[in-house]
Structures are given as structure tokens and as C-alpha cells.
Amino acid sequence: MIDTDLLSRKGLVKELAQGIRSMETAHRPQGLLVSSGSEQMDRCLPSGGYAAGSLLELTCNPRQRTSGWGGLSLALKMARPWLNDGKYLVMVDSYRRLCAPSLVAMKIPLERLIVIRTDNASDWVWGLDQALRSPAVGALISPVTELDDRSARRLQLAVEQGGGLGIFLRDQVSAKRNPSWAEVQWQVQSVSNPSSSASSPYASPLKKPSVMMERWFDLELLRAPGRQSSRRVRLGIDAQGEWIECDERKSPQSAQHLASQLAIAAPGRRDLAAG
Amino acid sequence: MTATQAKSVAESTQQSNWSWVEHDPQEDLEEIFSLAEQLMQFSPLVGVESIEKNLWAGRSILQPQSITMDITGLESWYGGELAMAIEVQRWLTREGRFACIGIADSVGQAWAVSNYSFRKQVSEAMFKIERAESSLADSLNECNRTGIIERNASRKRFSELPIESLRLDIETVAKLHRLGIRTIESLQALPRQSLTSRFTSRLLDRLDQCLDARPEPISIRSTGESLEVCIDFEHPIFLLEELQEVLRESIAQLCRKLESIGHGTWRLVVRLGLEISTMQVQEGSPRAVPSHVIQLGLFQSSDDPTHLLWLIQGCLERNPPQLSKNLGIKHILVQAPWTSAIRWKQNALFDSQTLRYRDEAAKLIDGLAARLGRNQVVGLSLIQDPIPERQTKTKPLTGLRNDGTEQSTERKLRKRPIEDFHKSRSVVPLSDGSWTRPTQLLIAPLKLEVQCDSSEIPTRIRLIGESSKGASASSDFQRMVEAIGPERIESNWWSGPTIRRSYYRIALDSGIWWWIFQDLSNKQWYLHGLFH
């Protein structure tokens, strides 16, 4: 009798969750999913890819707050599949730092790249809103520092209308302090090449054989619809700009149940932001 | 004036508030076309010189630098040609421009006089400034920069001018110089037949345009027949909401006119005539104040009222007229000064989806540029230069061509749709992979302090001094765990002072990757790029 009650409750919760989910995604292009190109990453995502008209956040580990943690490279890699059908990539580069040779090496078509520079927060939100709203924009990459609740919601509605993918690069501290309407949130940590013995100290780094032809990241899925627990995956990008999948046995422990991570799950944070 | 001359003059004036600004061709173009439009107050027929594919001798950039005006019959209003030239010169000086004016029977003559008659004077003035015999302002004021060639002037008036004044390409002028011909007088002495056989007929054409005043067309910027909608109010309006309603109606009217002739507009000008309220006007003081002008250049010609209104609203949000209860809008003029026929394409032959995206992207770019500014919406391209900071060229996605026309979608977003960007020409995979260049380059490299081992190889590193945004300075040394280098980079000998650097890609123990270099001239280490 207890089991039946439990099952019916579970079914009801599942049904309600599905109902909420369908209400939340009612304005998006239905059923359009784009694979990240990495099987391991897709397996972590409940729907097996990134949904059109959604926001994605890459947050850096607090230990790597200094620029150079590799978030932009990952974002470029994730954005690339969204440009295949003639759509455009919009990048926000207010500090005028983008380096064209690296974009070309990451196979980003420069003729379909629009770079926006903004001087203040209101122009930044407006620019992002317009770009995300445009059906011509396949993906947008922008760093995010401070974002209020209304602006975050505004950007979410814009991307739902445009049907592209918005990728935000955030500091973990800022991501926890400020609201977010991103559907998927990854925490990224740049790590040493697992095939090298880089962890052992060297007398001189220049005497070491070169291992910087590929870069590895530990990605922890902090938030995804329908996902109750955090998932971790170790992925690399090789010299040709392609994904390298790590041997599952070597990758960090997956499907961890971390009570602390539940504290920043989407519904709770939204309530917090709204209240 | 060359950059070296300018530097010398600036240093001699002993003013420390000068700085080097990189030449922006687009800004230059917009400036000269804007000046041409303003000069229409003196003549309705104003154009910018038509340049050719090859650079003219004596010029350093392939861009128009002269403005031509047809003043036939207008000089009497000013009391003669000289008086008119002086009036134009005064106006230009008030606008902060340094200009040389030539009035003659033909474009060729006027061009030669204005470009080459005063060069000697100007260089002498610069020499005086360098020797501190005169101040910059005095020297420029002393120069007489107005030359008038009387009607049916004899050929002798031009004999002293150099052959560069004939607007010849560099190759022809170099050939003539090798033959010892440096002035028009020497050129005139040669038989015409031999000139035709040795050079192209272009040389004779140019000679005739100058010496015989052979007429040339002026490429007029605007014929003065622009489509426009003008609305006068009985009482001024003071609220932006009301203004937006009126603009909506005016733009819709303008678009109906455009549609009726099958045209779209490349430029949109909105003039808001402001007026001070009657109650506030002191006796004798003027009621009208300068108009608030909004000018828009479009990425592709458009007759879509919603799109045009959206663009104007973006401009108004960025730079609204300062309305108050005392200052209102009395009349509104919406003009389409430059239109062209809208081209229809059979999209089905190509990938219609791709073309749709291109049109949508064009609209997005227009809107972003209208609100954020032209220089804030850019595209990137690669430049073949060994110095990393010069390899990325940014170019505004809206702008003008050399002939003053707006650059079209075809120009900016490629004519043919690119179905697979892997086949695109711009994507040239680097031979040694994705991680050879950082994703971000710092505009000003940051100084680093480096600790080396016994073999003078760096092992630990830290930033020193002020940090730039995004790359925070750390007071602690960080250990380098991996490094690739050195990659020696040296500037080309023809591009100024030699730059020699040794670059290293390094990975720090915190997991961060940097691109650092050692300046070989002073052995200082710098952080230049971030593998962000």
C-alpha cells in the first residue's frame, strides 16, 4: 500500500515537473536540440544536447579567477555547431582583446562573426537582447559580471524568441551571488593533460616534453533541467580544435550526490531571486 | 604632411598634449563626405573627387582627399570669385579645417592649383615652425591658400607645376622622372605622338584636362531631390512619446513614397526643429535654436517602416533631444537623401534559409550600430604581419566605400552564401594547431617578474605593477608547470623601429595558460595574451 502511494506520488511529481517544464519552454522552437559534438558532454545533459533558445553558463573555478582559465575556448567550441546552417556568431568584446588567428584556428568563420563593444551596462543588456532576439544569430558569447534579475529574465525571453544559444562566461562567485536564468550551468576548471606526468614538479618547465598541444578541462554540471545530482566530465580540445574524450576510468567520479550542490539548484535560486 | 613632419612640428611647438592616433580610413571617408554635404551651403553641386584603382603619384592613401564644387554663376552673390573663395576659406577655418582652394575653368585645373600651388608655402611654414621662427597658428594664417586661374588662362600658368599635379599613377610618373621630366613645362615640350607611343592615352587625357580645360563630370553627392516628409506643428510638442508617434507616421509616409518608386533608402536624416516657448523668449532674442539632427547610414537599402523606425528610436534613446516645458519641437523633417532601387533576388536558387539569415543579420547590425555607434559593431579580419597585435584588424560593419556609397550586404556578408564554413577561405587552419595563439591579446602588455633557474630558464612568474582589467595582478609567484618556446618574432624592417621578441606559451600550476614574451631589446618579460 505504501509502495503504491509512493509510486503514485513519484508519478505525480514527475508529471508536474513535466508540466512546469513544458510551460517554461513554451516559447522556444520545439524539439530542436544541437549536440555539443562530445558524446560525454551530451550524455550528461538530460536531453542529449543543448536546446535551441536556451542560455548556457560557463563558470570558472574560484581558484582560477584570473583570465586564462579557458572558458572562451570552450565557449567557441560549443558555439561552433550552431553556425553550421549560415547563422552568425555574436561576441561581446568590450576590452578589444579578441585575437583573430585563434578564432580562425578554432574554425570560427570570421565573415559570420559580429563583435559588439559596449561602454555601459544598459548598452550591454540592450545589445545582448537584440542579438539574442535575432533569428540570424546562432550563438552569442559574452562575459557576465553583474546581472540583475529583470535583465536576466529579459535575456532568457530574448533567446527563446531568437532560437539560438546564449553562452555566458561567469565567475563562480558572481554566478552564486546574482540571479541566472540559464538552463545549463557548467563549472569549468582547466587541468593538466592527463596523459602527461605534469603533476610531478619539474626542475625547469622548459626542459619538459611539450604537452601544451591539447588542453583539458574538468566540467561539473551544476544545473540542468531534470537533473538532480551533479555530473562531472573531463574533456579536452586538441591542436585541431576538436574534442578529445577522456577514458571514463580516468575521468573524475561521475554522478556524485552532493548535498551542497542542491543549494544552488535552479528552482531554489529563482525563488531566491524573485523573493 | 607626413607623420614624421607632423611629429617634428608637434615637438617643436613644445606642447605635451599631442598624441598619435592611428589612421581610421572609414572615419576619414565619413568626414570628407560630411564636409561635402556641409559645403552645399555655398553651392548645390558638390562632389568628392573620383579616385582610380591605382594610387596617384604624390598621394599616400587610396582615398579621396579633395572636394569639387561647381560655382558657375554663384560668384556674383559673393562679389566675385576671390570673395567667394575667401568666404569659403573663412568658414573652413571656423570649422577647424586647413584647406587649399583653387578656382579654375575645369576640374583638372582647379585640382592641380589647389593640390600643388601651395605645397611649397606649406612646407616652408613647417620649416619655420620647426626652427621656432613662427608659431603653428601664425604660420598657417600667413599662408595664402587660395589660387584663382582666370578664364581662358594661358598654358604658362601651369608650366611650373610638377607632373604629379596631373593626377597620374605612380608608375607613369616614375617613368617620366627617369626621363628627366619633372614639370608640366618639360612634358609639354615633348611631341604628343611620342607620348602616346611611350605611355598610355591617359597621360594625354590628363594633360588636356589641365592645360586645355577639358571638362570632367563632378560626381555629385546629392542632387537635392531627396524624398522627404515635413510636418509643421501649430504648437510645439514637448514629450518624446508624442514625437515617436509623429515619427512613426512620417516614416510610414516616407516609406510609402519609396515603395511607389520601388526604391529603398541608404541614408535617413531626421531634423527636429526646436523652438523656445513664447513665454520664455526675451524681447529681441531669437526663438529658434539649432535643430537636433539624427543621421543614419544603413547596411542595405530599406523601405521597411518598422525597421527604419526602430533604428531612429535607437538613436533617440542614445541621444535624445533635450526637451523641456520651455523647449519644444516645432517641425519635423524626415529625409531619404540617397535612395536606390531595391534589388529582388530569386532566393530559391541558393539556400533561402542562409539568405534570410543574412538579411536578418543586416538588420541586426544596422540596429546595433545605430544605438551603440558605428565603431562598436565590428568584424574581424586577419592581416599578414609577424607582430601579433597587428594581425587582427577590426572594421566597422557599417560604413562607406571610397566613392561615398554605403557598403552593401554583398560586400560585408559575402555575396554567395557559405553553406559549410569549413570550406570558407577565411578559415585557414594553422599548421601547428589551435593552441598556438591566445584567444585574447592585451592591448598593453603587462610587465612580469620572472625567476630563472641556474640555466637562465624561467621557472616562476608573477605580474608586477598595476593590473589591467581581467588579468588581476598577483603578488605571489606562480610556478610554471609547462612551457613551449621560444618562438622568435621580429618585425619587418620596413615597418618602423625593429621589434624583437621571444614568445612562450606557459601553463601555470593554477591551471591558467598565458602567452608571455621577453623583449630582446631590454630583456624585460611581459604578459601579452590569455588562453581564455
PDB file of C-alpha atoms in Angstrom, chain B residues 57-300:
ATOM      1  CA  ALA B  57      51.718  59.870 -57.518  1.00  0.00           C
ATOM      2  CA  GLY B  58      52.155  62.191 -54.561  1.00  0.00           C
ATOM      3  CA  ARG B  59      49.392  60.513 -52.588  1.00  0.00           C
ATOM      4  CA  SER B  60      49.976  58.016 -49.827  1.00  0.00           C
ATOM      5  CA  ILE B  61      46.489  56.550 -49.405  1.00  0.00           C
ATOM      6  CA  LEU B  62      43.916  55.425 -51.922  1.00  0.00           C
ATOM      7  CA  GLN B  63      41.136  57.609 -50.629  1.00  0.00           C
ATOM      8  CA  PRO B  64      39.507  60.828 -51.838  1.00  0.00           C
ATOM      9  CA  GLN B  65      41.076  63.917 -50.323  1.00  0.00           C
ATOM     10  CA  SER B  66      39.622  66.761 -52.394  1.00  0.00           C
ATOM     11  CA  ILE B  67      36.150  68.205 -52.755  1.00  0.00           C
ATOM     12  CA  THR B  68      34.921  69.648 -56.040  1.00  0.00           C
ATOM     13  CA  MET B  69      32.236  72.350 -56.303  1.00  0.00           C
ATOM     14  CA  ASP B  70      30.523  73.791 -59.352  1.00  0.00           C
ATOM     15  CA  ILE B  71      30.218  77.518 -58.641  1.00  0.00           C
ATOM     16  CA  THR B  72      29.180  78.640 -62.108  1.00  0.00           C
ATOM     17  CA  GLY B  73      27.080  81.814 -61.732  1.00  0.00           C
ATOM     18  CA  LEU B  74      27.256  81.791 -57.952  1.00  0.00           C
ATOM     19  CA  GLU B  75      30.313  84.043 -57.526  1.00  0.00           C
ATOM     20  CA  SER B  76      28.268  87.181 -58.169  1.00  0.00           C
ATOM     21  CA  TRP B  77      26.372  86.574 -54.912  1.00  0.00           C
ATOM     22  CA  TYR B  78      29.609  86.922 -53.009  1.00  0.00           C
ATOM     23  CA  GLY B  79      31.112  89.765 -55.005  1.00  0.00           C
ATOM     24  CA  GLY B  80      33.399  87.767 -57.241  1.00  0.00           C
ATOM     25  CA  GLU B  81      35.358  84.531 -57.257  1.00  0.00           C
ATOM     26  CA  LEU B  82      38.026  85.780 -54.896  1.00  0.00           C
ATOM     27  CA  ALA B  83      35.450  86.998 -52.381  1.00  0.00           C
ATOM     28  CA  MET B  84      33.677  83.667 -52.574  1.00  0.00           C
ATOM     29  CA  ALA B  85      36.925  81.745 -52.094  1.00  0.00           C
ATOM     30  CA  ILE B  86      37.746  83.897 -49.056  1.00  0.00           C
ATOM     31  CA  GLU B  87      34.283  83.290 -47.611  1.00  0.00           C
ATOM     32  CA  VAL B  88      34.647  79.527 -48.051  1.00  0.00           C
ATOM     33  CA  GLN B  89      38.151  79.676 -46.568  1.00  0.00           C
ATOM     34  CA  ARG B  90      36.863  81.603 -43.549  1.00  0.00           C
ATOM     35  CA  TRP B  91      34.091  79.112 -42.969  1.00  0.00           C
ATOM     36  CA  LEU B  92      36.531  76.198 -43.219  1.00  0.00           C
ATOM     37  CA  THR B  93      38.892  77.873 -40.732  1.00  0.00           C
ATOM     38  CA  ARG B  94      35.992  78.410 -38.321  1.00  0.00           C
ATOM     39  CA  GLU B  95      35.237  74.701 -38.635  1.00  0.00           C
ATOM     40  CA  GLY B  96      38.834  73.918 -37.730  1.00  0.00           C
ATOM     41  CA  ARG B  97      39.868  72.831 -41.227  1.00  0.00           C
ATOM     42  CA  PHE B  98      43.078  73.576 -43.063  1.00  0.00           C
ATOM     43  CA  ALA B  99      42.259  73.717 -46.754  1.00  0.00           C
ATOM     44  CA  CYS B 100      43.719  74.971 -50.033  1.00  0.00           C
ATOM     45  CA  ILE B 101      41.263  76.348 -52.593  1.00  0.00           C
ATOM     46  CA  GLY B 102      41.630  76.531 -56.340  1.00  0.00           C
ATOM     47  CA  ILE B 103      39.129  78.114 -58.748  1.00  0.00           C
ATOM     48  CA  ALA B 104      39.520  77.373 -62.439  1.00  0.00           C
ATOM     49  CA  ASP B 105      37.693  76.558 -65.661  1.00  0.00           C
ATOM     50  CA  SER B 106      37.860  72.793 -65.214  1.00  0.00           C
ATOM     51  CA  VAL B 107      38.203  70.189 -62.520  1.00  0.00           C
ATOM     52  CA  GLY B 108      41.697  69.267 -63.756  1.00  0.00           C
ATOM     53  CA  GLN B 109      42.960  72.839 -63.450  1.00  0.00           C
ATOM     54  CA  ALA B 110      41.364  73.513 -60.090  1.00  0.00           C
ATOM     55  CA  TRP B 111      42.703  70.225 -58.747  1.00  0.00           C
ATOM     56  CA  ALA B 112      46.237  70.995 -59.898  1.00  0.00           C
ATOM     57  CA  VAL B 113      46.166  74.505 -58.417  1.00  0.00           C
ATOM     58  CA  SER B 114      44.641  73.565 -55.086  1.00  0.00           C
ATOM     59  CA  ASN B 115      46.809  70.492 -54.563  1.00  0.00           C
ATOM     60  CA  TYR B 116      50.170  71.723 -55.837  1.00  0.00           C
ATOM     61  CA  SER B 117      50.326  75.543 -55.871  1.00  0.00           C
ATOM     62  CA  PHE B 118      50.667  75.896 -52.126  1.00  0.00           C
ATOM     63  CA  ARG B 119      52.829  72.922 -51.237  1.00  0.00           C
ATOM     64  CA  LYS B 120      55.995  74.977 -51.207  1.00  0.00           C
ATOM     65  CA  GLN B 121      54.436  77.572 -48.906  1.00  0.00           C
ATOM     66  CA  VAL B 122      53.166  74.953 -46.522  1.00  0.00           C
ATOM     67  CA  SER B 123      56.490  73.139 -46.315  1.00  0.00           C
ATOM     68  CA  GLU B 124      58.261  76.475 -45.758  1.00  0.00           C
ATOM     69  CA  ALA B 125      55.807  77.266 -42.973  1.00  0.00           C
ATOM     70  CA  MET B 126      56.514  73.887 -41.377  1.00  0.00           C
ATOM     71  CA  PHE B 127      60.244  74.542 -41.627  1.00  0.00           C
ATOM     72  CA  LYS B 128      59.747  77.873 -39.831  1.00  0.00           C
ATOM     73  CA  ILE B 129      57.810  76.174 -37.064  1.00  0.00           C
ATOM     74  CA  GLU B 130      60.492  73.548 -36.633  1.00  0.00           C
ATOM     75  CA  ARG B 131      63.098  76.295 -36.320  1.00  0.00           C
ATOM     76  CA  ALA B 132      60.835  78.067 -33.814  1.00  0.00           C
ATOM     77  CA  GLU B 133      60.728  81.189 -36.005  1.00  0.00           C
ATOM     78  CA  SER B 134      56.973  81.154 -36.036  1.00  0.00           C
ATOM     79  CA  SER B 135      54.075  79.594 -34.190  1.00  0.00           C
ATOM     80  CA  LEU B 136      51.841  76.993 -35.787  1.00  0.00           C
ATOM     81  CA  ALA B 137      48.768  79.230 -35.838  1.00  0.00           C
ATOM     82  CA  ASP B 138      50.637  82.246 -37.253  1.00  0.00           C
ATOM     83  CA  SER B 139      52.324  80.243 -39.958  1.00  0.00           C
ATOM     84  CA  LEU B 140      49.095  78.692 -41.099  1.00  0.00           C
ATOM     85  CA  ASN B 141      47.339  82.047 -41.138  1.00  0.00           C
ATOM     86  CA  GLU B 142      50.160  83.677 -43.073  1.00  0.00           C
ATOM     87  CA  CYS B 143      49.891  81.150 -45.906  1.00  0.00           C
ATOM     88  CA  ASN B 144      47.779  82.308 -48.786  1.00  0.00           C
ATOM     89  CA  ARG B 145      45.959  79.180 -49.779  1.00  0.00           C
ATOM     90  CA  THR B 146      43.591  80.467 -52.433  1.00  0.00           C
ATOM     91  CA  GLY B 147      44.525  80.284 -56.105  1.00  0.00           C
ATOM     92  CA  ILE B 148      42.338  81.596 -58.894  1.00  0.00           C
ATOM     93  CA  ILE B 149      43.009  80.856 -62.536  1.00  0.00           C
ATOM     94  CA  GLU B 150      41.446  83.493 -64.768  1.00  0.00           C
ATOM     95  CA  ARG B 151      39.193  82.383 -67.590  1.00  0.00           C
ATOM     96  CA  ASN B 152      40.957  81.106 -70.712  1.00  0.00           C
ATOM     97  CA  ALA B 153      44.280  81.280 -68.898  1.00  0.00           C
ATOM     98  CA  SER B 154      47.368  80.550 -70.911  1.00  0.00           C
ATOM     99  CA  ARG B 155      49.150  77.230 -70.570  1.00  0.00           C
ATOM    100  CA  LYS B 156      52.076  79.037 -68.959  1.00  0.00           C
ATOM    101  CA  ARG B 157      50.162  79.313 -65.696  1.00  0.00           C
ATOM    102  CA  PHE B 158      50.671  75.590 -65.189  1.00  0.00           C
ATOM    103  CA  SER B 159      54.178  75.200 -66.570  1.00  0.00           C
ATOM    104  CA  GLU B 160      55.843  75.385 -63.146  1.00  0.00           C
ATOM    105  CA  LEU B 161      53.659  72.745 -61.579  1.00  0.00           C
ATOM    106  CA  PRO B 162      55.105  69.246 -61.127  1.00  0.00           C
ATOM    107  CA  ILE B 163      53.789  66.403 -63.264  1.00  0.00           C
ATOM    108  CA  GLU B 164      52.198  64.881 -60.148  1.00  0.00           C
ATOM    109  CA  SER B 165      49.596  67.640 -60.413  1.00  0.00           C
ATOM    110  CA  LEU B 166      48.152  65.856 -63.464  1.00  0.00           C
ATOM    111  CA  ARG B 167      46.750  63.014 -61.288  1.00  0.00           C
ATOM    112  CA  LEU B 168      48.955  60.359 -62.861  1.00  0.00           C
ATOM    113  CA  ASP B 169      49.656  56.950 -61.441  1.00  0.00           C
ATOM    114  CA  ILE B 170      52.958  56.275 -59.702  1.00  0.00           C
ATOM    115  CA  GLU B 171      54.341  54.113 -62.496  1.00  0.00           C
ATOM    116  CA  THR B 172      53.867  56.768 -65.183  1.00  0.00           C
ATOM    117  CA  VAL B 173      55.390  59.470 -63.007  1.00  0.00           C
ATOM    118  CA  ALA B 174      58.375  57.241 -62.193  1.00  0.00           C
ATOM    119  CA  LYS B 175      58.925  56.650 -65.929  1.00  0.00           C
ATOM    120  CA  LEU B 176      58.753  60.382 -66.633  1.00  0.00           C
ATOM    121  CA  HIS B 177      61.169  61.085 -63.801  1.00  0.00           C
ATOM    122  CA  ARG B 178      63.627  58.592 -65.261  1.00  0.00           C
ATOM    123  CA  LEU B 179      63.449  60.595 -68.489  1.00  0.00           C
ATOM    124  CA  GLY B 180      64.199  63.774 -66.546  1.00  0.00           C
ATOM    125  CA  ILE B 181      60.701  65.198 -66.933  1.00  0.00           C
ATOM    126  CA  ARG B 182      59.571  66.724 -63.664  1.00  0.00           C
ATOM    127  CA  THR B 183      57.361  69.679 -64.608  1.00  0.00           C
ATOM    128  CA  ILE B 184      54.419  70.171 -66.919  1.00  0.00           C
ATOM    129  CA  GLU B 185      56.555  72.541 -68.959  1.00  0.00           C
ATOM    130  CA  SER B 186      59.042  69.757 -69.762  1.00  0.00           C
ATOM    131  CA  LEU B 187      56.189  67.438 -70.617  1.00  0.00           C
ATOM    132  CA  GLN B 188      54.634  69.997 -72.934  1.00  0.00           C
ATOM    133  CA  ALA B 189      57.887  70.244 -74.848  1.00  0.00           C
ATOM    134  CA  LEU B 190      57.645  66.602 -75.937  1.00  0.00           C
ATOM    135  CA  PRO B 191      55.755  65.715 -79.142  1.00  0.00           C
ATOM    136  CA  ARG B 192      52.314  64.283 -78.413  1.00  0.00           C
ATOM    137  CA  GLN B 193      52.820  61.307 -80.714  1.00  0.00           C
ATOM    138  CA  SER B 194      55.841  60.093 -78.796  1.00  0.00           C
ATOM    139  CA  LEU B 195      53.911  60.420 -75.563  1.00  0.00           C
ATOM    140  CA  THR B 196      51.149  58.181 -76.924  1.00  0.00           C
ATOM    141  CA  SER B 197      53.594  55.543 -78.066  1.00  0.00           C
ATOM    142  CA  ARG B 198      55.593  55.523 -74.795  1.00  0.00           C
ATOM    143  CA  PHE B 199      52.695  55.992 -72.377  1.00  0.00           C
ATOM    144  CA  THR B 200      49.007  55.249 -72.380  1.00  0.00           C
ATOM    145  CA  SER B 201      46.479  57.716 -73.714  1.00  0.00           C
ATOM    146  CA  ARG B 202      45.624  58.501 -70.105  1.00  0.00           C
ATOM    147  CA  LEU B 203      48.629  60.811 -69.907  1.00  0.00           C
ATOM    148  CA  LEU B 204      47.371  62.934 -72.800  1.00  0.00           C
ATOM    149  CA  ASP B 205      43.858  62.963 -71.354  1.00  0.00           C
ATOM    150  CA  ARG B 206      45.195  64.291 -68.089  1.00  0.00           C
ATOM    151  CA  LEU B 207      47.324  66.857 -69.870  1.00  0.00           C
ATOM    152  CA  ASP B 208      44.316  68.103 -71.832  1.00  0.00           C
ATOM    153  CA  GLN B 209      42.131  68.220 -68.743  1.00  0.00           C
ATOM    154  CA  CYS B 210      44.647  70.514 -67.129  1.00  0.00           C
ATOM    155  CA  LEU B 211      46.037  72.623 -69.973  1.00  0.00           C
ATOM    156  CA  ASP B 212      43.041  72.822 -72.299  1.00  0.00           C
ATOM    157  CA  ALA B 213      40.436  72.780 -69.518  1.00  0.00           C
ATOM    158  CA  ARG B 214      38.773  69.685 -70.941  1.00  0.00           C
ATOM    159  CA  PRO B 215      35.579  69.286 -68.917  1.00  0.00           C
ATOM    160  CA  GLU B 216      35.103  66.422 -66.475  1.00  0.00           C
ATOM    161  CA  PRO B 217      31.976  65.353 -64.658  1.00  0.00           C
ATOM    162  CA  ILE B 218      31.640  66.027 -60.956  1.00  0.00           C
ATOM    163  CA  SER B 219      30.272  63.124 -59.014  1.00  0.00           C
ATOM    164  CA  ILE B 220      27.543  64.909 -57.099  1.00  0.00           C
ATOM    165  CA  ARG B 221      26.774  63.570 -53.655  1.00  0.00           C
ATOM    166  CA  SER B 222      23.178  64.685 -53.645  1.00  0.00           C
ATOM    167  CA  THR B 223      21.073  66.155 -56.387  1.00  0.00           C
ATOM    168  CA  GLY B 224      18.883  67.980 -53.911  1.00  0.00           C
ATOM    169  CA  GLU B 225      15.857  65.957 -54.932  1.00  0.00           C
ATOM    170  CA  SER B 226      15.676  63.831 -51.858  1.00  0.00           C
ATOM    171  CA  LEU B 227      12.442  62.281 -50.773  1.00  0.00           C
ATOM    172  CA  GLU B 228      11.176  63.923 -47.666  1.00  0.00           C
ATOM    173  CA  VAL B 229       8.238  64.328 -45.336  1.00  0.00           C
ATOM    174  CA  CYS B 230       7.872  67.600 -43.494  1.00  0.00           C
ATOM    175  CA  ILE B 231       5.463  68.225 -40.642  1.00  0.00           C
ATOM    176  CA  ASP B 232       4.932  71.648 -39.029  1.00  0.00           C
ATOM    177  CA  PHE B 233       3.096  71.881 -35.737  1.00  0.00           C
ATOM    178  CA  GLU B 234       0.856  74.712 -34.754  1.00  0.00           C
ATOM    179  CA  HIS B 235       2.097  74.370 -31.199  1.00  0.00           C
ATOM    180  CA  PRO B 236       5.430  72.768 -30.263  1.00  0.00           C
ATOM    181  CA  ILE B 237       5.438  69.274 -28.816  1.00  0.00           C
ATOM    182  CA  PHE B 238       7.326  68.679 -25.597  1.00  0.00           C
ATOM    183  CA  LEU B 239       7.064  64.937 -24.999  1.00  0.00           C
ATOM    184  CA  LEU B 240       9.172  62.181 -26.526  1.00  0.00           C
ATOM    185  CA  GLU B 241       6.139  59.876 -26.646  1.00  0.00           C
ATOM    186  CA  GLU B 242       4.354  62.364 -28.913  1.00  0.00           C
ATOM    187  CA  LEU B 243       7.498  62.687 -31.014  1.00  0.00           C
ATOM    188  CA  GLN B 244       7.637  58.928 -31.502  1.00  0.00           C
ATOM    189  CA  GLU B 245       4.049  58.851 -32.697  1.00  0.00           C
ATOM    190  CA  VAL B 246       4.727  61.605 -35.218  1.00  0.00           C
ATOM    191  CA  LEU B 247       7.912  59.893 -36.366  1.00  0.00           C
ATOM    192  CA  ARG B 248       6.019  56.650 -36.853  1.00  0.00           C
ATOM    193  CA  GLU B 249       3.567  58.402 -39.163  1.00  0.00           C
ATOM    194  CA  SER B 250       6.279  60.407 -41.002  1.00  0.00           C
ATOM    195  CA  ILE B 251       8.435  57.357 -41.648  1.00  0.00           C
ATOM    196  CA  ALA B 252       5.413  55.403 -42.820  1.00  0.00           C
ATOM    197  CA  GLN B 253       4.628  58.220 -45.291  1.00  0.00           C
ATOM    198  CA  LEU B 254       8.231  58.285 -46.489  1.00  0.00           C
ATOM    199  CA  CYS B 255       8.230  54.522 -46.962  1.00  0.00           C
ATOM    200  CA  ARG B 256       5.020  54.724 -48.983  1.00  0.00           C
ATOM    201  CA  LYS B 257       6.764  57.231 -51.269  1.00  0.00           C
ATOM    202  CA  LEU B 258       9.801  54.957 -51.544  1.00  0.00           C
ATOM    203  CA  GLU B 259       7.626  51.948 -52.285  1.00  0.00           C
ATOM    204  CA  SER B 260       5.797  53.803 -55.030  1.00  0.00           C
ATOM    205  CA  ILE B 261       9.058  54.250 -56.950  1.00  0.00           C
ATOM    206  CA  GLY B 262      10.469  50.848 -55.984  1.00  0.00           C
ATOM    207  CA  HIS B 263      13.378  52.338 -54.035  1.00  0.00           C
ATOM    208  CA  GLY B 264      14.915  51.799 -50.640  1.00  0.00           C
ATOM    209  CA  THR B 265      16.915  54.359 -48.705  1.00  0.00           C
ATOM    210  CA  TRP B 266      20.580  54.099 -47.788  1.00  0.00           C
ATOM    211  CA  ARG B 267      20.530  57.135 -45.561  1.00  0.00           C
ATOM    212  CA  LEU B 268      17.891  58.580 -43.331  1.00  0.00           C
ATOM    213  CA  VAL B 269      18.051  62.077 -41.895  1.00  0.00           C
ATOM    214  CA  VAL B 270      15.634  63.336 -39.266  1.00  0.00           C
ATOM    215  CA  ARG B 271      15.753  67.050 -38.417  1.00  0.00           C
ATOM    216  CA  LEU B 272      13.867  68.155 -35.344  1.00  0.00           C
ATOM    217  CA  GLY B 273      13.311  71.897 -35.473  1.00  0.00           C
ATOM    218  CA  LEU B 274      13.414  73.121 -31.864  1.00  0.00           C
ATOM    219  CA  GLU B 275      11.807  76.299 -30.606  1.00  0.00           C
ATOM    220  CA  ILE B 276      11.757  78.063 -27.262  1.00  0.00           C
ATOM    221  CA  SER B 277       8.325  78.611 -25.805  1.00  0.00           C
ATOM    222  CA  THR B 278       6.875  82.122 -26.423  1.00  0.00           C
ATOM    223  CA  MET B 279       6.580  82.804 -22.728  1.00  0.00           C
ATOM    224  CA  GLN B 280      10.308  82.382 -22.164  1.00  0.00           C
ATOM    225  CA  VAL B 281      11.575  84.484 -25.050  1.00  0.00           C
ATOM    226  CA  GLN B 282      13.085  87.793 -24.118  1.00  0.00           C
ATOM    227  CA  GLU B 283      12.319  90.642 -26.413  1.00  0.00           C
ATOM    228  CA  GLY B 284      14.695  90.687 -29.322  1.00  0.00           C
ATOM    229  CA  SER B 285      16.229  87.294 -28.613  1.00  0.00           C
ATOM    230  CA  PRO B 286      15.770  84.559 -31.204  1.00  0.00           C
ATOM    231  CA  ARG B 287      13.184  81.856 -30.561  1.00  0.00           C
ATOM    232  CA  ALA B 288      14.716  79.167 -32.742  1.00  0.00           C
ATOM    233  CA  VAL B 289      17.621  77.070 -31.518  1.00  0.00           C
ATOM    234  CA  PRO B 290      19.796  74.749 -33.637  1.00  0.00           C
ATOM    235  CA  SER B 291      17.956  71.710 -34.941  1.00  0.00           C
ATOM    236  CA  HIS B 292      18.509  68.297 -33.450  1.00  0.00           C
ATOM    237  CA  VAL B 293      19.737  66.152 -36.339  1.00  0.00           C
ATOM    238  CA  ILE B 294      19.773  62.366 -36.486  1.00  0.00           C
ATOM    239  CA  GLN B 295      21.609  60.801 -39.414  1.00  0.00           C
ATOM    240  CA  LEU B 296      21.606  57.120 -40.192  1.00  0.00           C
ATOM    241  CA  GLY B 297      23.574  55.103 -42.695  1.00  0.00           C
ATOM    242  CA  LEU B 298      22.058  51.743 -43.491  1.00  0.00           C
ATOM    243  CA  PHE B 299      23.729  48.417 -44.100  1.00  0.00           C
ATOM    244  CA  GLN B 300      21.435  47.780 -47.049  1.00  0.00           C
TER     245      GLN B 300
END
